[in-house]
Short mmCIF file of N, CA and C in Angstrom, two decimals:
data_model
loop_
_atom_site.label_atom_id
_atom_site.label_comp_id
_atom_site.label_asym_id
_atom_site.label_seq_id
_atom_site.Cartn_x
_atom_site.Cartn_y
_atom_site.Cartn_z
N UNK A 17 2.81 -3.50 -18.37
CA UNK A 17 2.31 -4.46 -17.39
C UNK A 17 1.76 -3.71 -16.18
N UNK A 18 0.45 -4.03 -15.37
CA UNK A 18 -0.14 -3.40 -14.85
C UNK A 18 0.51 -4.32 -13.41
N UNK A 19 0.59 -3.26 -12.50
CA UNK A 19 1.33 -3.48 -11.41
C UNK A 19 0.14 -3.61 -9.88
N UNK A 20 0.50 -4.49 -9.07
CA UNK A 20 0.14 -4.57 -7.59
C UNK A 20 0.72 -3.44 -6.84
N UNK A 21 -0.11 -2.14 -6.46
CA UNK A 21 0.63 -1.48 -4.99
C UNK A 21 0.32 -1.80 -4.15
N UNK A 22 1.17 -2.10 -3.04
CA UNK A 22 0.51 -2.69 -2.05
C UNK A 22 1.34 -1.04 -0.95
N UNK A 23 0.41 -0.19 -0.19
CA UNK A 23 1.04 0.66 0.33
C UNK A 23 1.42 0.39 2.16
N UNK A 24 2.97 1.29 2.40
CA UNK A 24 2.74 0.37 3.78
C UNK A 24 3.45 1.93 4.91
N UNK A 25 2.56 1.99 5.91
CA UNK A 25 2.73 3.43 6.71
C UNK A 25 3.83 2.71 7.61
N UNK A 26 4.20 3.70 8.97
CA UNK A 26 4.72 3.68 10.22
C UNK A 26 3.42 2.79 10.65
N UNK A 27 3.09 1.73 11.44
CA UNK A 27 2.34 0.86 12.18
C UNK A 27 1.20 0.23 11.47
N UNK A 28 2.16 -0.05 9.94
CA UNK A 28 1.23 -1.07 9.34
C UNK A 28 1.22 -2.55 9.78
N UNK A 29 0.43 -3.10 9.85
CA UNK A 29 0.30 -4.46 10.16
C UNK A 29 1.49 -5.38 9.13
N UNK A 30 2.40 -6.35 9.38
CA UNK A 30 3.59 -6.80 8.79
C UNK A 30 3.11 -7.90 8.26
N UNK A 31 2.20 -8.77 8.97
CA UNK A 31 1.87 -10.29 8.46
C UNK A 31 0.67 -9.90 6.90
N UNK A 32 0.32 -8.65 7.93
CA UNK A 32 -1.29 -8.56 6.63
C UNK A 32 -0.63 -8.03 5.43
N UNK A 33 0.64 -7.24 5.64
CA UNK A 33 1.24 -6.72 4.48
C UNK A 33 2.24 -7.76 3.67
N UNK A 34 2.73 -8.43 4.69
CA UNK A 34 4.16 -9.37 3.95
C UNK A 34 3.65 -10.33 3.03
N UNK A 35 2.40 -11.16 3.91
CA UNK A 35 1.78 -12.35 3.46
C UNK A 35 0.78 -11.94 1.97
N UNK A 36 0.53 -10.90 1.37
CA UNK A 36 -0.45 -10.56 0.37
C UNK A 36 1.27 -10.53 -0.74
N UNK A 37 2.04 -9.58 0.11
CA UNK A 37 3.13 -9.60 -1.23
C UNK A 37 3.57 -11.10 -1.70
N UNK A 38 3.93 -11.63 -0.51
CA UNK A 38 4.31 -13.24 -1.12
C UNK A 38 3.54 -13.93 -1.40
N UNK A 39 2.13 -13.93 -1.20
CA UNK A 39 1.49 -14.65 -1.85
C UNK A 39 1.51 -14.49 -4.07
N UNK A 40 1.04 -12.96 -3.59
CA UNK A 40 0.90 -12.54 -5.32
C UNK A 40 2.44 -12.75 -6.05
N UNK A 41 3.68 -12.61 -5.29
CA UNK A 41 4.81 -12.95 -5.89
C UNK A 41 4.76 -14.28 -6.45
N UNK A 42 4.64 -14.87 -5.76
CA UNK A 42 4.90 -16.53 -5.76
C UNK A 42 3.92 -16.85 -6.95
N UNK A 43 2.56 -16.26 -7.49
CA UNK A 43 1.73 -16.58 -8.05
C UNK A 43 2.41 -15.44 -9.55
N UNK A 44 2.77 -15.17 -9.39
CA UNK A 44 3.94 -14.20 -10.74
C UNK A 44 3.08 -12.92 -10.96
N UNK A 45 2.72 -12.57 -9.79
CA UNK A 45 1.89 -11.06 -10.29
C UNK A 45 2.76 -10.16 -9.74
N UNK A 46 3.08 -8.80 -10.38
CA UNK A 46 3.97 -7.59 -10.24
C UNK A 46 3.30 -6.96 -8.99
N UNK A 47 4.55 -7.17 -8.03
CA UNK A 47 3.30 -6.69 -6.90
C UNK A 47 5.02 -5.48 -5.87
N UNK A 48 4.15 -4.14 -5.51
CA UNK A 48 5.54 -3.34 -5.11
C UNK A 48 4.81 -2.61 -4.10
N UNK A 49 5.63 -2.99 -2.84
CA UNK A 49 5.76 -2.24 -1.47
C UNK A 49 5.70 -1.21 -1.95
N UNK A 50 5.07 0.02 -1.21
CA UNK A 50 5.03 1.43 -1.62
C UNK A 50 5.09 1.96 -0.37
N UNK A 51 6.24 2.58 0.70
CA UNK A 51 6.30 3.66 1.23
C UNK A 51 5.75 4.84 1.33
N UNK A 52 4.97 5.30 2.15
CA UNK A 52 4.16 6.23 1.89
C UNK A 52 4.80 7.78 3.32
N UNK A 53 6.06 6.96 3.85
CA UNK A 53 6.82 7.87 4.41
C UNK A 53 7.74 9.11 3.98
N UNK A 54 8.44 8.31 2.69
CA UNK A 54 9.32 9.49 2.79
C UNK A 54 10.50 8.32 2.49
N UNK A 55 10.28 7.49 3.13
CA UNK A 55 12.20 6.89 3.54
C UNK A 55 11.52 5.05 2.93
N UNK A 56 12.39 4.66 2.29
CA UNK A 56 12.15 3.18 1.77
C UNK A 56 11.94 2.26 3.41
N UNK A 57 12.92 2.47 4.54
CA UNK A 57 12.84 2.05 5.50
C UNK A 57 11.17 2.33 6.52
N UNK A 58 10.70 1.41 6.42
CA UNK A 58 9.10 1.82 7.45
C UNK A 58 9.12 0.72 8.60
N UNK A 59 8.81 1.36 9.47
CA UNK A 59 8.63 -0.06 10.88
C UNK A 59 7.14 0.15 11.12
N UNK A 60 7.04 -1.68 11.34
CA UNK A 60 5.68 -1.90 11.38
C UNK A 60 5.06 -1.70 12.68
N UNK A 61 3.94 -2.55 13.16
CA UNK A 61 3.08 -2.03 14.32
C UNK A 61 3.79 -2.94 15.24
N UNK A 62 4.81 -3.87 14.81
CA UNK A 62 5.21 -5.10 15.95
C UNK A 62 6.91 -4.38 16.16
N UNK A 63 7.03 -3.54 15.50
CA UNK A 63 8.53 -3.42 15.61
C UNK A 63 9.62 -3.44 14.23
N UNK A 64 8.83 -4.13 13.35
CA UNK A 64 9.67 -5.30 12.43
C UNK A 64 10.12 -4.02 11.43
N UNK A 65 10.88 -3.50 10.91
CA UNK A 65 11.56 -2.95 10.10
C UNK A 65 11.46 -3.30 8.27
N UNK A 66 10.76 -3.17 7.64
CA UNK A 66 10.19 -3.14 5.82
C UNK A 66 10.81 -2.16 5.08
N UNK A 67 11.60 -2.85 3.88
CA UNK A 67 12.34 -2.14 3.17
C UNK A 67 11.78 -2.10 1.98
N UNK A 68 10.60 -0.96 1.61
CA UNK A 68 9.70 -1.00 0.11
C UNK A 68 10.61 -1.08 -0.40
N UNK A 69 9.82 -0.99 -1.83
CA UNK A 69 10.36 -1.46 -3.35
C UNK A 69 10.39 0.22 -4.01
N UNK A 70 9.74 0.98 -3.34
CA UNK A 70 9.75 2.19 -3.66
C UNK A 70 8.62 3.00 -2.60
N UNK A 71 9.10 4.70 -2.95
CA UNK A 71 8.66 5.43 -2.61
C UNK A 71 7.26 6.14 -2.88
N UNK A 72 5.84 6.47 -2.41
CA UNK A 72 4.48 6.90 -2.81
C UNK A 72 5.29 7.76 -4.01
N UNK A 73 5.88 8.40 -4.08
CA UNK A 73 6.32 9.48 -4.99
C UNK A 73 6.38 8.93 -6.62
N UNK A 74 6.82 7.87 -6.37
CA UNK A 74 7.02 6.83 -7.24
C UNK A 74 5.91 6.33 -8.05
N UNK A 75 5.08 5.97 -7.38
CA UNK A 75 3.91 5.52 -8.18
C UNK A 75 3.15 5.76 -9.34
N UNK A 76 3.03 4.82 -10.35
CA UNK A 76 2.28 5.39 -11.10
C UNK A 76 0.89 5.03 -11.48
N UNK A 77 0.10 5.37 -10.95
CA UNK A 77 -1.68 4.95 -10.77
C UNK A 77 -1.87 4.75 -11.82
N UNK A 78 -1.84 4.96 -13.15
CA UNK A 78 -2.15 4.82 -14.29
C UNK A 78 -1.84 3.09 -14.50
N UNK A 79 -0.76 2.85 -14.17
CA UNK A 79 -0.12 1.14 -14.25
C UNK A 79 -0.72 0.40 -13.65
N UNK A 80 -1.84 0.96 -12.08
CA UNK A 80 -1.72 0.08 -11.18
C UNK A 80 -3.12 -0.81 -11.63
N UNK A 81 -3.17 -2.20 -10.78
CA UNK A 81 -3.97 -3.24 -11.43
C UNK A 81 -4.74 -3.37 -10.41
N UNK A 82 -4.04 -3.14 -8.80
CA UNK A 82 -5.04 -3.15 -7.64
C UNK A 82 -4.08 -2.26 -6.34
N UNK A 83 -4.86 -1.43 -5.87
CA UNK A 83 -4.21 -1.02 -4.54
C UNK A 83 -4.51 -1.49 -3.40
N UNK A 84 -3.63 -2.14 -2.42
CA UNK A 84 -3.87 -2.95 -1.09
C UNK A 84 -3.76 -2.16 -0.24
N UNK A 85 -3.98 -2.02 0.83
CA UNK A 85 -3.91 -1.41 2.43
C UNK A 85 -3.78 -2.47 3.32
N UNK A 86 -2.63 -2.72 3.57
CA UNK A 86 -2.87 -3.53 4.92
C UNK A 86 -3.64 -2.70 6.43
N UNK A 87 -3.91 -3.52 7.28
CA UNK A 87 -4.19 -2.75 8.78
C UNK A 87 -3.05 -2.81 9.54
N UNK A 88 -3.50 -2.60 10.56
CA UNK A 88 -2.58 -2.25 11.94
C UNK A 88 -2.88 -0.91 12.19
N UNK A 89 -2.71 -0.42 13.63
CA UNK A 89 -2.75 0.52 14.27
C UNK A 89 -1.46 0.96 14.84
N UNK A 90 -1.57 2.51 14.81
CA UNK A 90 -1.61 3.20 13.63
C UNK A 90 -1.73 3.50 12.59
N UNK A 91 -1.10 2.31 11.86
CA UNK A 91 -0.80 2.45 10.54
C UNK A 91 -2.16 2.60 9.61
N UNK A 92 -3.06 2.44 9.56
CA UNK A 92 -4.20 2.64 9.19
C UNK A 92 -4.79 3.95 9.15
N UNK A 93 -4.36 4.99 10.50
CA UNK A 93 -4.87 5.82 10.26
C UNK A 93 -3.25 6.65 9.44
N UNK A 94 -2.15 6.21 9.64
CA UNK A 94 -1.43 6.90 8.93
C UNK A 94 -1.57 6.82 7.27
N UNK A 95 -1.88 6.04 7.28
CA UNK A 95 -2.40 5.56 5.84
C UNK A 95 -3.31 6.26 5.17
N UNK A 96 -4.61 6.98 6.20
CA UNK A 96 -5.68 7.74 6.10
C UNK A 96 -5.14 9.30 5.91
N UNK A 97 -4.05 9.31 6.26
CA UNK A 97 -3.93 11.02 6.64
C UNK A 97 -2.79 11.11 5.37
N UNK A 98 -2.35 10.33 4.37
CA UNK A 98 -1.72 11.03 2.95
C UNK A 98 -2.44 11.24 2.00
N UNK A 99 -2.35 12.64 2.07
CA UNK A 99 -3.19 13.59 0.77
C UNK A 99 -2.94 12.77 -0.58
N UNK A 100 -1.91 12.42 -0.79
CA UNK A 100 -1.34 11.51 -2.39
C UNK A 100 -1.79 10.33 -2.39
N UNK A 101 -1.74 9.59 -0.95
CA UNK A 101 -2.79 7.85 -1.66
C UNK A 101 -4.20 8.61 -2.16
N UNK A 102 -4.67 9.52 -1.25
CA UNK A 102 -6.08 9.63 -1.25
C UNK A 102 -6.47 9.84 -2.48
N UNK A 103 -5.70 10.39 -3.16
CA UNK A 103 -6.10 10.97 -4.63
C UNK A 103 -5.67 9.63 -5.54
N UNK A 104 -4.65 8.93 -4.95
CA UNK A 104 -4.65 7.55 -6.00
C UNK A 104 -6.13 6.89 -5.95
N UNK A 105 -6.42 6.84 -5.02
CA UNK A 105 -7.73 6.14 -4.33
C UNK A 105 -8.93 6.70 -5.16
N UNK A 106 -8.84 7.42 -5.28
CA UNK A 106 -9.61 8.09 -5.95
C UNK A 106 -9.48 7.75 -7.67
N UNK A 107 -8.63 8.18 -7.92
CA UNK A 107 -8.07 7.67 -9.14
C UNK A 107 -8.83 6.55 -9.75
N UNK A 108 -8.32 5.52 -8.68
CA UNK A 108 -8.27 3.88 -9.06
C UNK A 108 -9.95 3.49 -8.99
N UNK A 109 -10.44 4.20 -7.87
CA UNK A 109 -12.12 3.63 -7.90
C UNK A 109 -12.98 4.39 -9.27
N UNK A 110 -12.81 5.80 -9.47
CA UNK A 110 -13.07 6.01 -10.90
C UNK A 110 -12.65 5.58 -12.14
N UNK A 111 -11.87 4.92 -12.24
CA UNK A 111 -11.36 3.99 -13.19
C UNK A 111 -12.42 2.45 -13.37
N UNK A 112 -12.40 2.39 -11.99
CA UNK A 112 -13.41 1.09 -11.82
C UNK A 112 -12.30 -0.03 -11.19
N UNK A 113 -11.03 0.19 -11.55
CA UNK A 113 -10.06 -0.62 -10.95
C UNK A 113 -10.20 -0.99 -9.23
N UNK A 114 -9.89 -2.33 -9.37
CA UNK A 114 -9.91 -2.95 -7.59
C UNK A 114 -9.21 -2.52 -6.75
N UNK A 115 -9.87 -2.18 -5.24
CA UNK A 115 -9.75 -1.74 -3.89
C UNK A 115 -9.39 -3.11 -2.90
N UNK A 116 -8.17 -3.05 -2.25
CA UNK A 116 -8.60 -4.23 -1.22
C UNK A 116 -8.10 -3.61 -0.05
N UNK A 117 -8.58 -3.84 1.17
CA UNK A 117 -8.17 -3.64 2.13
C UNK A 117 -8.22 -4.71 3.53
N UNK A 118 -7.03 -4.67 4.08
CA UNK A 118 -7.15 -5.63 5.30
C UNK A 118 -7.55 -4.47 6.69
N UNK A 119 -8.46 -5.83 7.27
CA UNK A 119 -8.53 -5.03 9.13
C UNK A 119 -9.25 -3.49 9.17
N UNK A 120 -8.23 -3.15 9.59
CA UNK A 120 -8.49 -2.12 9.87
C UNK A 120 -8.39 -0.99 8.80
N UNK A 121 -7.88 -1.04 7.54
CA UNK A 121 -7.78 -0.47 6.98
C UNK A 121 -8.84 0.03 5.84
N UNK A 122 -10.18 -0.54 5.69
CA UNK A 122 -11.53 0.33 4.86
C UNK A 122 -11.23 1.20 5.55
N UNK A 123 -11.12 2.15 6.97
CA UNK A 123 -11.22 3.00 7.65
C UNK A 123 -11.10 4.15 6.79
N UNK A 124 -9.83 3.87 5.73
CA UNK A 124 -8.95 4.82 4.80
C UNK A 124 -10.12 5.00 3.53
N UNK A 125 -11.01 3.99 3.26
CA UNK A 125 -11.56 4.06 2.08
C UNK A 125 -12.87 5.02 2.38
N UNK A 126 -13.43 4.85 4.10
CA UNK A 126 -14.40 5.68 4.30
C UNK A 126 -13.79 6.81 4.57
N UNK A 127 -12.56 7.85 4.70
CA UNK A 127 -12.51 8.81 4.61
C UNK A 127 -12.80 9.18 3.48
#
């Protein structure tokens, strides 16, 4: 089963990130927070504290069905500066597989 990553930095946007997971949950699509820190624990750009479903380390691009980026600042450019999404990113658009990004976050797709 081909999986939703949805990836989420230090000062990712919480509504743009929370509201895409519950939406695709609720609609029965496999959809998994991805930490791209280090630590399952990430705080967003408002404060709010997000406990992924797993770690970037974790991932397996081969499974994935679409990669999300939420925005927020920072988090957008932290998002921009991991060597390992970038290469998922890469991955997933040579595949032909779907890109989405909120706000501020194409920023990551034009690096």
């Amino acid at each position: 089963m081909e999986t939703v990553y949805l990836f989420f930095a230090e000062g990712s946007e919480e509504v743009e990130a929370l509201a895409v997971v519950d939406i695709l949950r609720r609609a029965g699509v496999e959809t998994r927070i991805v930490s791209v820190t280090g630590d399952k624990m990430v705080t967003g750009a408002h404060g709010i504290r997000v406990e992924a479903d797993m770690l970037m380390e974790e991932v397996d691009f081969s499974k994935a069905a679409m990669l999300v980026l939420p925005g927020g600042l920072p988090g957008s450019y932290n998002l921009a500066g991991h060597e390992g999404l970038a290469e998922g990113i890469m991955r997933q658009y040579k595949a032909g597989k779907p890109l989405a990004a909120i706000c501020a976050a194409p920023l990551v797709y034009g690096r």
